[in-house]
CSV table of C-alpha atoms and ligand atoms in Angstrom, one decimal:
chain,number,residue,atom,x,y,z
A,1,MET,CA,-8.6,155.4,-107.7
A,2,ALA,CA,-5.0,154.4,-108.1
A,3,ARG,CA,-4.0,153.9,-111.7
A,4,ARG,CA,-2.8,150.4,-112.6
A,5,ARG,CA,0.8,150.4,-113.8
A,6,ILE,CA,1.6,149.3,-117.4
A,7,ILE,CA,5.0,148.1,-118.6
A,8,ALA,CA,5.1,147.5,-122.3
A,9,GLY,CA,8.0,146.3,-124.4
A,10,ASN,CA,8.4,147.8,-127.9
A,11,TRP,CA,10.4,145.1,-129.7
A,12,LYS,CA,10.7,147.4,-132.8
A,13,MET,CA,12.1,145.4,-135.9
A,14,ASN,CA,13.7,142.7,-133.8
A,15,MET,CA,13.0,138.9,-133.2
A,16,THR,CA,12.2,136.4,-135.9
A,17,PRO,CA,9.1,134.3,-135.0
A,18,SER,CA,11.3,131.5,-133.6
A,19,GLU,CA,13.4,133.9,-131.6
A,20,ALA,CA,10.2,135.6,-130.3
A,21,VAL,CA,8.8,132.3,-128.9
A,22,LYS,CA,12.1,131.6,-127.2
A,23,LEU,CA,12.2,135.1,-125.6
A,24,VAL,CA,8.6,134.7,-124.3
A,25,ALA,CA,9.6,131.4,-122.7
A,26,GLU,CA,12.8,133.0,-121.2
A,27,LEU,CA,10.8,135.9,-119.7
A,28,LYS,CA,7.8,134.0,-118.6
A,29,ASP,CA,8.6,133.7,-114.9
A,30,LEU,CA,10.6,137.0,-114.7
A,31,VAL,CA,7.6,139.1,-115.8
A,32,LYS,CA,5.0,137.6,-113.4
A,33,ASN,CA,3.3,140.4,-111.4
A,34,ASP,CA,-0.4,140.5,-110.9
A,35,ASP,CA,-0.3,144.2,-110.0
A,36,VAL,CA,1.0,145.4,-113.3
A,37,ASP,CA,-0.2,145.2,-116.9
A,38,VAL,CA,2.6,143.6,-119.0
A,39,VAL,CA,2.5,144.0,-122.8
A,40,TYR,CA,4.8,142.8,-125.5
A,41,CYS,CA,4.4,145.0,-128.6
A,42,VAL,CA,5.8,142.9,-131.4
A,43,PRO,CA,6.5,143.0,-135.1
A,44,ALA,CA,3.5,141.9,-137.2
A,45,ILE,CA,5.0,138.6,-138.2
A,46,ASP,CA,5.5,137.6,-134.5
A,47,ILE,CA,1.9,138.4,-133.4
A,48,VAL,CA,0.3,135.0,-134.0
A,49,PRO,CA,3.2,132.9,-132.4
A,50,VAL,CA,3.5,135.3,-129.5
A,51,VAL,CA,-0.2,135.3,-128.8
A,52,GLU,CA,0.0,131.5,-128.6
A,53,ALA,CA,3.1,131.6,-126.5
A,54,VAL,CA,1.7,133.9,-123.8
A,55,LYS,CA,-1.5,131.9,-123.3
A,56,GLY,CA,-2.0,131.2,-119.7
A,57,THR,CA,0.4,134.0,-118.6
A,58,ASN,CA,-0.2,137.5,-117.3
A,59,VAL,CA,1.2,139.0,-120.6
A,60,ASN,CA,-0.9,140.7,-123.3
A,61,VAL,CA,0.2,141.3,-126.8
A,62,GLY,CA,0.3,144.6,-128.7
A,63,ALA,CA,1.1,145.6,-132.3
A,64,GLU,CA,3.6,148.2,-133.3
A,65,ASN,CA,1.5,149.6,-136.1
A,66,PHE,CA,-1.6,149.2,-138.2
A,67,TYR,CA,-3.5,150.9,-141.0
A,68,ILE,CA,-6.8,152.7,-140.6
A,69,GLU,CA,-8.9,150.9,-143.2
A,70,ASP,CA,-10.5,147.5,-142.4
A,71,LYS,CA,-9.4,145.8,-145.7
A,72,GLY,CA,-8.7,146.4,-149.3
A,73,ALA,CA,-5.9,147.4,-151.7
A,74,PHE,CA,-3.3,148.5,-149.2
A,75,THR,CA,-0.3,146.4,-150.0
A,76,GLY,CA,1.9,145.6,-147.0
A,77,GLU,CA,-0.5,146.9,-144.3
A,78,ILE,CA,-2.5,145.1,-141.6
A,79,SER,CA,-5.8,146.3,-140.2
A,80,ALA,CA,-7.4,146.7,-136.8
A,81,PRO,CA,-9.9,143.8,-137.3
A,82,MET,CA,-6.9,141.6,-138.2
A,83,LEU,CA,-5.2,142.5,-135.0
A,84,VAL,CA,-8.3,141.9,-132.9
A,85,ASP,CA,-9.0,138.6,-134.5
A,86,ALA,CA,-5.4,137.5,-133.8
A,87,GLY,CA,-5.8,138.3,-130.1
A,88,VAL,CA,-4.0,141.7,-129.9
A,89,LYS,CA,-5.1,144.1,-127.2
A,90,TYR,CA,-2.9,147.2,-127.6
A,91,VAL,CA,-1.3,149.1,-130.5
A,92,ILE,CA,1.4,151.7,-130.5
A,93,MET,CA,0.9,154.8,-132.6
A,94,GLY,CA,2.7,158.1,-133.0
A,95,HIS,CA,6.1,156.6,-132.2
A,96,SER,CA,8.9,159.1,-133.3
A,97,GLU,CA,10.4,156.4,-135.6
A,98,ARG,CA,7.1,156.2,-137.5
A,99,ARG,CA,6.7,160.0,-137.5
A,100,ASP,CA,10.3,160.6,-138.6
A,101,ILE,CA,11.2,157.6,-140.8
A,102,PHE,CA,7.8,156.9,-142.3
A,103,GLY,CA,6.4,160.4,-142.4
A,104,GLU,CA,3.3,159.8,-140.3
A,105,ASP,CA,1.6,163.0,-139.3
A,106,ASP,CA,-0.9,164.0,-136.6
A,107,ILE,CA,-3.8,163.7,-139.0
A,108,LEU,CA,-3.1,160.0,-139.6
A,109,ILE,CA,-2.2,159.4,-136.0
A,110,ASN,CA,-5.6,161.0,-134.9
A,111,ALA,CA,-7.4,158.6,-137.3
A,112,LYS,CA,-5.4,155.7,-135.9
A,113,VAL,CA,-6.4,156.6,-132.3
A,114,LYS,CA,-10.1,156.7,-133.3
A,115,LYS,CA,-9.9,153.5,-135.4
A,116,ALA,CA,-8.1,151.6,-132.6
A,117,PHE,CA,-10.8,152.5,-130.1
A,118,ALA,CA,-13.6,151.7,-132.5
A,119,ALA,CA,-12.1,148.3,-133.1
A,120,GLY,CA,-11.7,147.5,-129.4
A,121,LEU,CA,-7.9,148.0,-129.2
A,122,THR,CA,-6.1,150.2,-126.6
A,123,PRO,CA,-3.9,152.8,-128.2
A,124,ILE,CA,-0.5,153.5,-126.8
A,125,LEU,CA,-0.1,157.0,-128.1
A,126,CYS,CA,3.5,158.3,-128.2
A,127,CYS,CA,4.6,161.9,-128.1
A,128,GLY,CA,7.9,163.7,-127.5
A,129,GLU,CA,10.2,166.4,-128.6
A,130,SER,CA,13.5,166.6,-130.4
A,131,LEU,CA,16.8,167.7,-128.9
A,132,ALA,CA,16.5,171.0,-130.7
A,133,LEU,CA,13.0,171.7,-129.1
A,134,ARG,CA,14.3,170.6,-125.7
A,135,LYS,CA,17.2,173.0,-126.0
A,136,ALA,CA,15.0,175.8,-127.3
A,137,GLY,CA,12.7,175.3,-124.3
A,138,THR,CA,9.6,174.9,-126.4
A,139,TYR,CA,9.0,171.2,-125.7
A,140,LYS,CA,5.8,171.7,-123.8
A,141,GLU,CA,4.2,173.7,-126.6
A,142,TRP,CA,5.2,170.9,-129.0
A,143,ILE,CA,3.8,168.2,-126.9
A,144,GLU,CA,0.6,170.1,-126.3
A,145,ARG,CA,0.2,170.5,-130.1
A,146,GLN,CA,0.8,166.8,-130.8
A,147,ILE,CA,-1.7,165.6,-128.2
A,148,THR,CA,-4.3,168.2,-129.0
A,149,TRP,CA,-4.2,167.1,-132.7
A,150,ASP,CA,-3.9,163.4,-131.9
A,151,LEU,CA,-6.9,163.4,-129.6
A,152,SER,CA,-9.2,165.7,-131.7
A,153,GLY,CA,-12.7,164.1,-131.7
A,154,VAL,CA,-11.7,161.4,-129.2
A,155,THR,CA,-14.2,161.2,-126.3
A,156,ALA,CA,-13.4,161.5,-122.5
A,157,ASP,CA,-14.5,157.9,-122.0
A,158,GLN,CA,-12.1,156.8,-124.6
A,159,VAL,CA,-9.2,158.9,-123.1
A,160,LYS,CA,-9.9,157.3,-119.7
A,161,ASN,CA,-8.7,154.0,-121.4
A,162,LEU,CA,-5.9,155.5,-123.4
A,163,VAL,CA,-2.2,155.0,-122.7
A,164,ILE,CA,0.1,158.0,-123.5
A,165,ALA,CA,3.8,157.4,-123.8
A,166,TYR,CA,6.1,160.4,-123.3
A,167,GLU,CA,9.2,159.6,-125.3
A,168,PRO,CA,11.7,162.4,-125.8
A,169,ILE,CA,13.4,161.7,-129.1
A,170,TRP,CA,16.8,162.6,-127.7
A,171,ALA,CA,16.5,159.7,-125.3
A,172,ILE,CA,15.5,157.1,-127.9
A,173,GLY,CA,18.3,154.7,-129.1
A,174,THR,CA,20.9,157.2,-127.8
A,175,GLY,CA,21.5,155.6,-124.4
A,176,GLU,CA,20.5,159.1,-122.9
A,177,THR,CA,17.6,159.0,-120.5
A,178,ALA,CA,15.6,161.9,-119.3
A,179,THR,CA,16.2,162.3,-115.6
A,180,ALA,CA,13.3,161.2,-113.4
A,181,ASP,CA,12.5,164.9,-112.7
A,182,GLN,CA,12.5,165.8,-116.4
A,183,ALA,CA,10.2,162.9,-117.2
A,184,GLU,CA,7.9,163.7,-114.3
A,185,GLU,CA,7.7,167.4,-115.3
A,186,VAL,CA,6.4,166.4,-118.8
A,187,CYS,CA,4.1,163.6,-117.6
A,188,ALA,CA,2.5,166.0,-115.1
A,189,PHE,CA,2.2,168.6,-117.9
A,190,ILE,CA,0.4,166.0,-120.1
A,191,ARG,CA,-2.0,165.1,-117.2
A,192,GLU,CA,-2.8,168.8,-116.8
A,193,LEU,CA,-3.3,169.1,-120.5
A,194,ILE,CA,-5.8,166.2,-120.4
A,195,ALA,CA,-7.6,168.0,-117.6
A,196,LYS,CA,-7.8,171.2,-119.7
A,197,LEU,CA,-8.9,169.3,-122.9
A,198,TYR,CA,-11.4,167.0,-121.0
A,199,ASP,CA,-11.8,167.1,-117.2
A,200,GLY,CA,-10.2,166.2,-113.9
A,201,ALA,CA,-11.6,162.6,-113.8
A,202,THR,CA,-10.3,161.9,-117.3
A,203,ALA,CA,-6.9,163.3,-116.4
A,204,GLU,CA,-6.8,161.1,-113.2
A,205,ALA,CA,-7.7,158.0,-115.2
A,206,VAL,CA,-5.4,158.3,-118.2
A,207,ARG,CA,-2.2,156.3,-117.9
A,208,ILE,CA,1.0,158.0,-118.8
A,209,GLN,CA,4.2,156.0,-119.5
A,210,TYR,CA,7.8,157.3,-119.8
A,211,GLY,CA,9.7,155.8,-122.8
A,212,GLY,CA,13.2,156.4,-124.0
A,213,SER,CA,16.0,154.1,-122.8
A,214,MET,CA,14.2,153.1,-119.6
A,215,ASN,CA,16.2,150.1,-118.2
A,216,ALA,CA,16.7,148.0,-115.2
A,217,SER,CA,18.9,150.6,-113.4
A,218,ASN,CA,16.7,153.7,-113.9
A,219,ALA,CA,13.2,152.2,-113.9
A,220,ALA,CA,12.6,152.3,-110.1
A,221,GLU,CA,13.4,156.0,-109.9
A,222,LEU,CA,11.3,156.9,-112.9
A,223,LEU,CA,8.4,154.7,-111.7
A,224,SER,CA,8.4,156.3,-108.3
A,225,LYS,CA,7.2,159.6,-109.7
A,226,PRO,CA,3.5,160.3,-109.2
A,227,ASN,CA,2.6,161.0,-112.8
A,228,ILE,CA,4.6,158.1,-114.4
A,229,ASP,CA,2.3,155.1,-114.6
A,230,GLY,CA,4.6,152.8,-116.5
A,231,GLY,CA,7.1,152.5,-119.2
A,232,LEU,CA,7.4,151.8,-122.9
A,233,ILE,CA,10.7,149.9,-123.1
A,234,GLY,CA,12.9,149.6,-126.2
A,235,GLY,CA,16.1,147.5,-126.1
A,236,ALA,CA,15.7,146.4,-122.5
A,237,SER,CA,12.5,144.6,-123.4
A,238,LEU,CA,14.5,142.0,-125.3
A,239,LYS,CA,16.5,140.9,-122.3
A,240,PRO,CA,15.9,139.4,-118.9
A,241,ASP,CA,16.2,143.0,-117.6
A,242,PHE,CA,12.6,143.4,-118.7
A,243,GLY,CA,11.5,141.3,-115.7
A,244,LYS,CA,13.4,143.7,-113.4
A,245,ILE,CA,11.6,146.7,-114.9
A,246,VAL,CA,8.2,145.0,-114.5
A,247,ASN,CA,9.0,144.4,-110.8
A,248,ALA,CA,10.8,147.7,-110.2
B,1,3PY,C1,13.1,153.2,-126.7
B,1,3PY,O1,13.2,153.1,-125.5
B,1,3PY,O2,14.1,153.2,-127.4
B,1,3PY,C2,11.8,153.4,-127.3
B,1,3PY,O3,11.7,153.9,-128.4
B,1,3PY,C3,10.6,152.8,-126.7
B,1,3PY,O4,9.5,152.9,-127.5
């Protein structure tokens, strides 16, 4: 069965609530496409107004982060039940900015994957190597280690509904993009790894995105590759260009 394409914007720490509502209105007609899952992953403070603003459209809302406990003394955090109650469907985890700037490790990310599934959220699990690992030629070993840890104890049925985003760190916020062949090589490797860790049916079902400076001019080539099922889009998700990527 063909995998449904998924294009998700990662707004990062951009857009005040009023700017967010304006952006949703600007993009509304541009992102219409019934054959693609379109997701806006937005800052916590934008979730409620954006869920309201996308009502009646083809867009779903995702969060950029959450904490693994349901409630309690965790100042500054938001929980999976809070996200679900607010109408959120997806949540990003394992993004290199959270790994590198906020020190999140694979043990926490693994707990997030399990918690998100248990709460009814779809994880968008990010992985990817640094420039040093790319140059050393050990990037596949690194990605295998990340995914194996992050999916420890996660069932095949859950992985069938997972979204994995391959985001080489050297292509994030640098303007550099992996070539379509480089991206496809790693996305195919991730699919083979899922077949090894689970089985062929699970590997066929899991959706794998490329992320890292995907934009309106390179999206069509990246998305033409057999193992790239979509994109996790940074800066270009804040512009009308996002509509071009959805329809690429
Ligand atoms: C980027 O494209 O910059 C991203 O980090 C997407 O998540």
